[in-house]
Short mmCIF file of C-alpha atoms in Angstrom, two decimals:
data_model
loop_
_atom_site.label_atom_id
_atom_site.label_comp_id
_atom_site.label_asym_id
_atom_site.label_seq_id
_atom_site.Cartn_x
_atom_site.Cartn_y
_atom_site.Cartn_z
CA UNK Z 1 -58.66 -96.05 16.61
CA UNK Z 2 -55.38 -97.13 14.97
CA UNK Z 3 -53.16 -99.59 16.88
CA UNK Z 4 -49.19 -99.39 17.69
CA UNK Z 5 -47.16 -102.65 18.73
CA UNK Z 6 -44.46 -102.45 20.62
CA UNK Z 7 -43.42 -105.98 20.99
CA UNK Z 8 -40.57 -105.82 23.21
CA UNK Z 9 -41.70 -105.02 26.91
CA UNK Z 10 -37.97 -104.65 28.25
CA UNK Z 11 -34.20 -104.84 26.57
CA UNK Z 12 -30.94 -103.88 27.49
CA UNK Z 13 -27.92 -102.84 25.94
CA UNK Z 14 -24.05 -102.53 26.71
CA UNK Z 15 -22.65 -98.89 26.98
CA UNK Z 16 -21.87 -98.10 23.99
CA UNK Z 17 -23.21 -100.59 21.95
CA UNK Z 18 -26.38 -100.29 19.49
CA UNK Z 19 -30.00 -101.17 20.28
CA UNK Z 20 -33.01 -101.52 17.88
CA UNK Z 21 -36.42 -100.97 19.57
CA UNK Z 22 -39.40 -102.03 17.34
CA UNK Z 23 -42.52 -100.62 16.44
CA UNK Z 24 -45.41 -101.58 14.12
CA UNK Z 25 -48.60 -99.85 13.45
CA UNK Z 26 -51.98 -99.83 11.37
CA UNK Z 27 -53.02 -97.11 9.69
CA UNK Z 28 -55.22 -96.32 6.03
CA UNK Z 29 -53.74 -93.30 5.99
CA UNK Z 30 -50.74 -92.49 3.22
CA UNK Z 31 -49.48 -89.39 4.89
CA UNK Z 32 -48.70 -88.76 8.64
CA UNK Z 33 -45.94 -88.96 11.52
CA UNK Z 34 -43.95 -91.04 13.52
CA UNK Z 35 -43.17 -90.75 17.16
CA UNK Z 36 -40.34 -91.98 19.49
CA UNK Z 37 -40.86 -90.14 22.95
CA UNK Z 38 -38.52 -91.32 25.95
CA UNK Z 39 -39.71 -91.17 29.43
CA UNK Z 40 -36.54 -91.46 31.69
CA UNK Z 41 -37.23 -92.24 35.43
CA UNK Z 42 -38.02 -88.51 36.59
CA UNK Z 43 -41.23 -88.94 34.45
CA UNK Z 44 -41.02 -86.09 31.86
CA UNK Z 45 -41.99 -87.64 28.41
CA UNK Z 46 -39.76 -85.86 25.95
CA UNK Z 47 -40.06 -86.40 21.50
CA UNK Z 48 -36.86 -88.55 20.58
CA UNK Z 49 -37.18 -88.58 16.74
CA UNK Z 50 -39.96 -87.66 14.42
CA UNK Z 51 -40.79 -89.26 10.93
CA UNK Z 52 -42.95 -87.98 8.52
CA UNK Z 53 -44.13 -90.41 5.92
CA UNK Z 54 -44.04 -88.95 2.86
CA UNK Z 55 -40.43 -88.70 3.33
CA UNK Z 56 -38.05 -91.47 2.15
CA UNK Z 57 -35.56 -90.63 4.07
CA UNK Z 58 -35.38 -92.14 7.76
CA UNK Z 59 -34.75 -89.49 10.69
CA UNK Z 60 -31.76 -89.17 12.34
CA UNK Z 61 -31.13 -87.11 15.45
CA UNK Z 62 -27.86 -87.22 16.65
CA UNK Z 63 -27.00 -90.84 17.70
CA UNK Z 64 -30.81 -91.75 17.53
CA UNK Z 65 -31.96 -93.01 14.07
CA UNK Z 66 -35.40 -94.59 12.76
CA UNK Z 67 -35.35 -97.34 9.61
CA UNK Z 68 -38.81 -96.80 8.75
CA UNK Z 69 -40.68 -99.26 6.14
CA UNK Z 70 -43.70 -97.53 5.16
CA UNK Z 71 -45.52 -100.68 3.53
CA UNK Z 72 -44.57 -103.28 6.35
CA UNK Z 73 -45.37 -100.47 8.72
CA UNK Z 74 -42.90 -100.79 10.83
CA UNK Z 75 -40.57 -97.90 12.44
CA UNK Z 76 -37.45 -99.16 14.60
CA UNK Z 77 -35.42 -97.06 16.81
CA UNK Z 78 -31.60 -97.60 16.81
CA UNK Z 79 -29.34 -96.06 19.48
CA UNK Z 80 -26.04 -95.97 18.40
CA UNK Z 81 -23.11 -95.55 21.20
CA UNK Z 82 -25.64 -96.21 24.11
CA UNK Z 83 -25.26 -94.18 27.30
CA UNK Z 84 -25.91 -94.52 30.88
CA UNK Z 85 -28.96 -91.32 30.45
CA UNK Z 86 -30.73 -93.37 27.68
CA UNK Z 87 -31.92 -95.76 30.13
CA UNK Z 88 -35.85 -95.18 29.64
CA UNK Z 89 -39.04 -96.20 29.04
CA UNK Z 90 -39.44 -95.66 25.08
CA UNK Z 91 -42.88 -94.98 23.38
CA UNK Z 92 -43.54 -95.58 19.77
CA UNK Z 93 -46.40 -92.99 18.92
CA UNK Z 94 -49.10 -92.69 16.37
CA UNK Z 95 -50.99 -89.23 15.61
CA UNK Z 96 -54.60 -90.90 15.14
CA UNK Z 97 -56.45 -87.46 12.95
CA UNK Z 98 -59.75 -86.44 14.16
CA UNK Z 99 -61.38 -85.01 11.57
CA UNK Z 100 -63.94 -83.39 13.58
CA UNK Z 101 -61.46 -80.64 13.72
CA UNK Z 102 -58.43 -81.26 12.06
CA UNK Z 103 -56.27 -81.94 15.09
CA UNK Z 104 -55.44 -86.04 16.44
CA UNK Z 105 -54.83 -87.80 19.05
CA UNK Z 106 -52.15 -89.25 19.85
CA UNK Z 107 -52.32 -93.50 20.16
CA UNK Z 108 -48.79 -95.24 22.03
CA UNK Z 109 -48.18 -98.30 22.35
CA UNK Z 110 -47.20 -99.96 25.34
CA UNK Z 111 -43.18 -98.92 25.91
CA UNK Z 112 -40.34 -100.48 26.05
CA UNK Z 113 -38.28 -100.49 29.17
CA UNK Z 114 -34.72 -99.82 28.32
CA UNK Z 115 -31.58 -100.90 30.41
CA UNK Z 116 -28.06 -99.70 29.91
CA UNK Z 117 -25.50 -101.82 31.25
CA UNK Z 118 -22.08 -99.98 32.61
CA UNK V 1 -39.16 -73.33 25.77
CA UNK V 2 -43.03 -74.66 25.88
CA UNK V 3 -43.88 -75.91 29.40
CA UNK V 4 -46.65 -77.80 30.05
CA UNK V 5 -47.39 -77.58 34.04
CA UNK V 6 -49.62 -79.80 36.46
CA UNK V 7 -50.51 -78.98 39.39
CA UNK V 8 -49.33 -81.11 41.96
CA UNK V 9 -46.58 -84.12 41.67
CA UNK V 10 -48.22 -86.40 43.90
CA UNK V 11 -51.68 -86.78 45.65
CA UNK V 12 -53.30 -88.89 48.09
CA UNK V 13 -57.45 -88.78 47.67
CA UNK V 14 -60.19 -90.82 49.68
CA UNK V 15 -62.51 -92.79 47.58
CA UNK V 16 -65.72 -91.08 46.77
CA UNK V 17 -63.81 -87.30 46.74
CA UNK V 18 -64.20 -85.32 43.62
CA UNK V 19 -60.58 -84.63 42.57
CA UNK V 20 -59.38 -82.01 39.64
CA UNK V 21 -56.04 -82.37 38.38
CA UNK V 22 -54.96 -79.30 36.58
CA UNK V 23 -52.60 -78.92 33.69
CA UNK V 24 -51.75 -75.54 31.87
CA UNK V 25 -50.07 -74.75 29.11
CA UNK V 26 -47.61 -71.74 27.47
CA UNK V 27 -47.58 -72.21 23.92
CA UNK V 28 -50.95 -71.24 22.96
CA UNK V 29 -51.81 -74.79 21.55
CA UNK V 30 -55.27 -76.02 20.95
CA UNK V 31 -54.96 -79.24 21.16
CA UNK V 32 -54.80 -80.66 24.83
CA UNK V 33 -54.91 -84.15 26.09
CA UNK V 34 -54.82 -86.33 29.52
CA UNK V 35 -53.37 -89.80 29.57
CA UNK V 36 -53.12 -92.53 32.23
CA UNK V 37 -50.20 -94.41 32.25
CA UNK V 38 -50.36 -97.85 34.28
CA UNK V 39 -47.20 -100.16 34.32
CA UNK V 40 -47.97 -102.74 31.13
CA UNK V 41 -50.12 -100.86 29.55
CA UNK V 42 -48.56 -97.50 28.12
CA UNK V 43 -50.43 -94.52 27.71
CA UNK V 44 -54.40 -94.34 27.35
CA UNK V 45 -55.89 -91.73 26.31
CA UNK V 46 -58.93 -90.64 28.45
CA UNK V 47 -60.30 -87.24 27.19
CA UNK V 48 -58.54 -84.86 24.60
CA UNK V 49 -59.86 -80.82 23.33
CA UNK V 50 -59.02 -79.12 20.55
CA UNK V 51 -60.42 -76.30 21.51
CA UNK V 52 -61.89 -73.80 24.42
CA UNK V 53 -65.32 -76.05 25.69
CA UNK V 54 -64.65 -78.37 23.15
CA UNK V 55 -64.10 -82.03 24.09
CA UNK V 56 -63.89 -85.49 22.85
CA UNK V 57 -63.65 -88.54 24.79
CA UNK V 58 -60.88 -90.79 24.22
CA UNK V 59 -60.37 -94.59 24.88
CA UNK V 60 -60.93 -94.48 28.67
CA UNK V 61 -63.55 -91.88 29.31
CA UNK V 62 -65.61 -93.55 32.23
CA UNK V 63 -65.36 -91.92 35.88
CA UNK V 64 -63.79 -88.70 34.03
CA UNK V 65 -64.80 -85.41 32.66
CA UNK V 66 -63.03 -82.28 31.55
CA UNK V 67 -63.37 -78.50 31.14
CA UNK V 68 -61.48 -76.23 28.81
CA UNK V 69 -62.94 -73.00 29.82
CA UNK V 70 -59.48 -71.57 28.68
CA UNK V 71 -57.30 -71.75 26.21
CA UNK V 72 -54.20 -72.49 28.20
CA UNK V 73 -55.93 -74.90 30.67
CA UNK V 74 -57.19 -78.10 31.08
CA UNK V 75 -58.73 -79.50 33.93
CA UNK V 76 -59.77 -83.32 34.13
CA UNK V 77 -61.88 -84.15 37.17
CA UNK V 78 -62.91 -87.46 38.68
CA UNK V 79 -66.09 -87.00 40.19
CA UNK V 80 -66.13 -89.54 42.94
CA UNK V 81 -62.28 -91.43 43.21
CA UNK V 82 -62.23 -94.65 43.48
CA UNK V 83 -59.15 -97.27 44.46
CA UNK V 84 -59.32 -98.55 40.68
CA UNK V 85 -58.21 -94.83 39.62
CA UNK V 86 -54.85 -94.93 41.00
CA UNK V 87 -52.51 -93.95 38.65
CA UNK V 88 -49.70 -91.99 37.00
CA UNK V 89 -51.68 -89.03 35.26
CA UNK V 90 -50.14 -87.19 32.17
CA UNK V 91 -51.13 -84.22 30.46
CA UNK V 92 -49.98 -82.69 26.88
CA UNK V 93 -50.38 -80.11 24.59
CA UNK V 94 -49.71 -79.90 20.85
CA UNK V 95 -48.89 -78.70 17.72
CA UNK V 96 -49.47 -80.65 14.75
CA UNK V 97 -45.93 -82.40 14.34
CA UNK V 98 -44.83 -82.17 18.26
CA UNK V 99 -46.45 -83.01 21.57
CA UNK V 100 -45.01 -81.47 24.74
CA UNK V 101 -45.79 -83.51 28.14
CA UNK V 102 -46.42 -82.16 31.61
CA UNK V 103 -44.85 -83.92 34.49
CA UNK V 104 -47.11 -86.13 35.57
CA UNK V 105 -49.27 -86.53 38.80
CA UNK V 106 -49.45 -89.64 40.71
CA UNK V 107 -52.60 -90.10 42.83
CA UNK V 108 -53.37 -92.70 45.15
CA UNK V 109 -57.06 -93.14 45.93
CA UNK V 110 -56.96 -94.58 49.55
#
């Protein structure tokens, strides 16, 4: 199974300031996606951002972002203009393929706890 | 919009009960996972099916099984709870770019 570090257990951020969550991750594969799923205290998990690989480009969704660095294997979120509602836990996501049939699993890592100060 | 349902929010369980926690889905998706989620140590996978009667273990497999008689659910089952299997429980289904999360169940094995 491939790994994915989250090395930051908890952070917090002013309202309206930026935050940069990281993420790294092991993989042999060359082509696949990125995950950033929130998880706000009412428990839903919901996708944040998606990267695929192949692409150069890093993500953007609306004031979320991604700076993605394919050979360090790393894949940061940055909130820009944080708000009170992005106070979260964040998960950094991997899809791990099973080739049995095509399909993966996915592999998290262990979240980070996000704060938003008023 | 996909929705991915479970059962019950919250349940209370006596060690030694044989509890299912159900989870179906709208979207017609074949791939179908469960996850426990403990404080500290994210999400673990414990079984996952990509298709009707077909399962695969994940990382966390042991007191657990699973049946995907149908397409649109999956059921994971503890056959005898124990204290040790308290826990947030979370279920998803998926495409192959997007995984959509049910809302979890907490039990409590008492």
């Amino acid at each position: 199974a491939q790994t994915v570090t989250q090395s930051q257990p908890e952070m917090s951020v002013q309202e309206a300031e930026t935050v940069t969550l990281s993420c790294t991750y092991d993989t042999s594969e060359s082509d696949y996606y990125l995950f950033w799923y929130k998880q706000p205290p009412s428990r839903q998990m919901i996708l944040v951002i998606r990267q695929e690989a192949y692409k150069q480009q890093n993500a953007t969704e609306n004031r979320f972002s991604v700076n993605f660095q394919k050979a360090a294997k790393s894949f940061s979120l940055k909130i820009s203009d944080s708000q009170l509602g992005d106070a979260a836990m964040y998960f950094c996501a991997y899809p791990d393929v099973f080739s049995g049939a095509g399909s993966y699993q996915l592999t998290f890592g262990k979240g980070t706890k996000l704060s938003v100060i008023p | 919009d996909v929705k991915v349902t479970q059962s019950s929010r919250y349940l209370v369980k006596r060690t030694g009960e044989k509890v299912f926690l159900e989870c179906v889905q709208d979207m017609d998706h074949e791939n179908m996972f469960w996850y426990r989620q403990d404080p500290g140590l994210g999400l673990r996978l414990i079984y996952f099916s990509y298709d009707v009667k077909m399962k695969e273990k994940g990382d966390i497999p042991e007191g657990y099984s699973v049946s995907r008689e149908k397409k649109e659910r999956f059921s994971l089952i503890l056959e005898s709870a124990s204290t040790n299997q308290t826990s947030m429980y979370l279920c998803a289904s998926s495409t192959n770019t997007e995984a959509f999360f049910g809302q979890g169940t907490r039990l409590t094995v008492v």
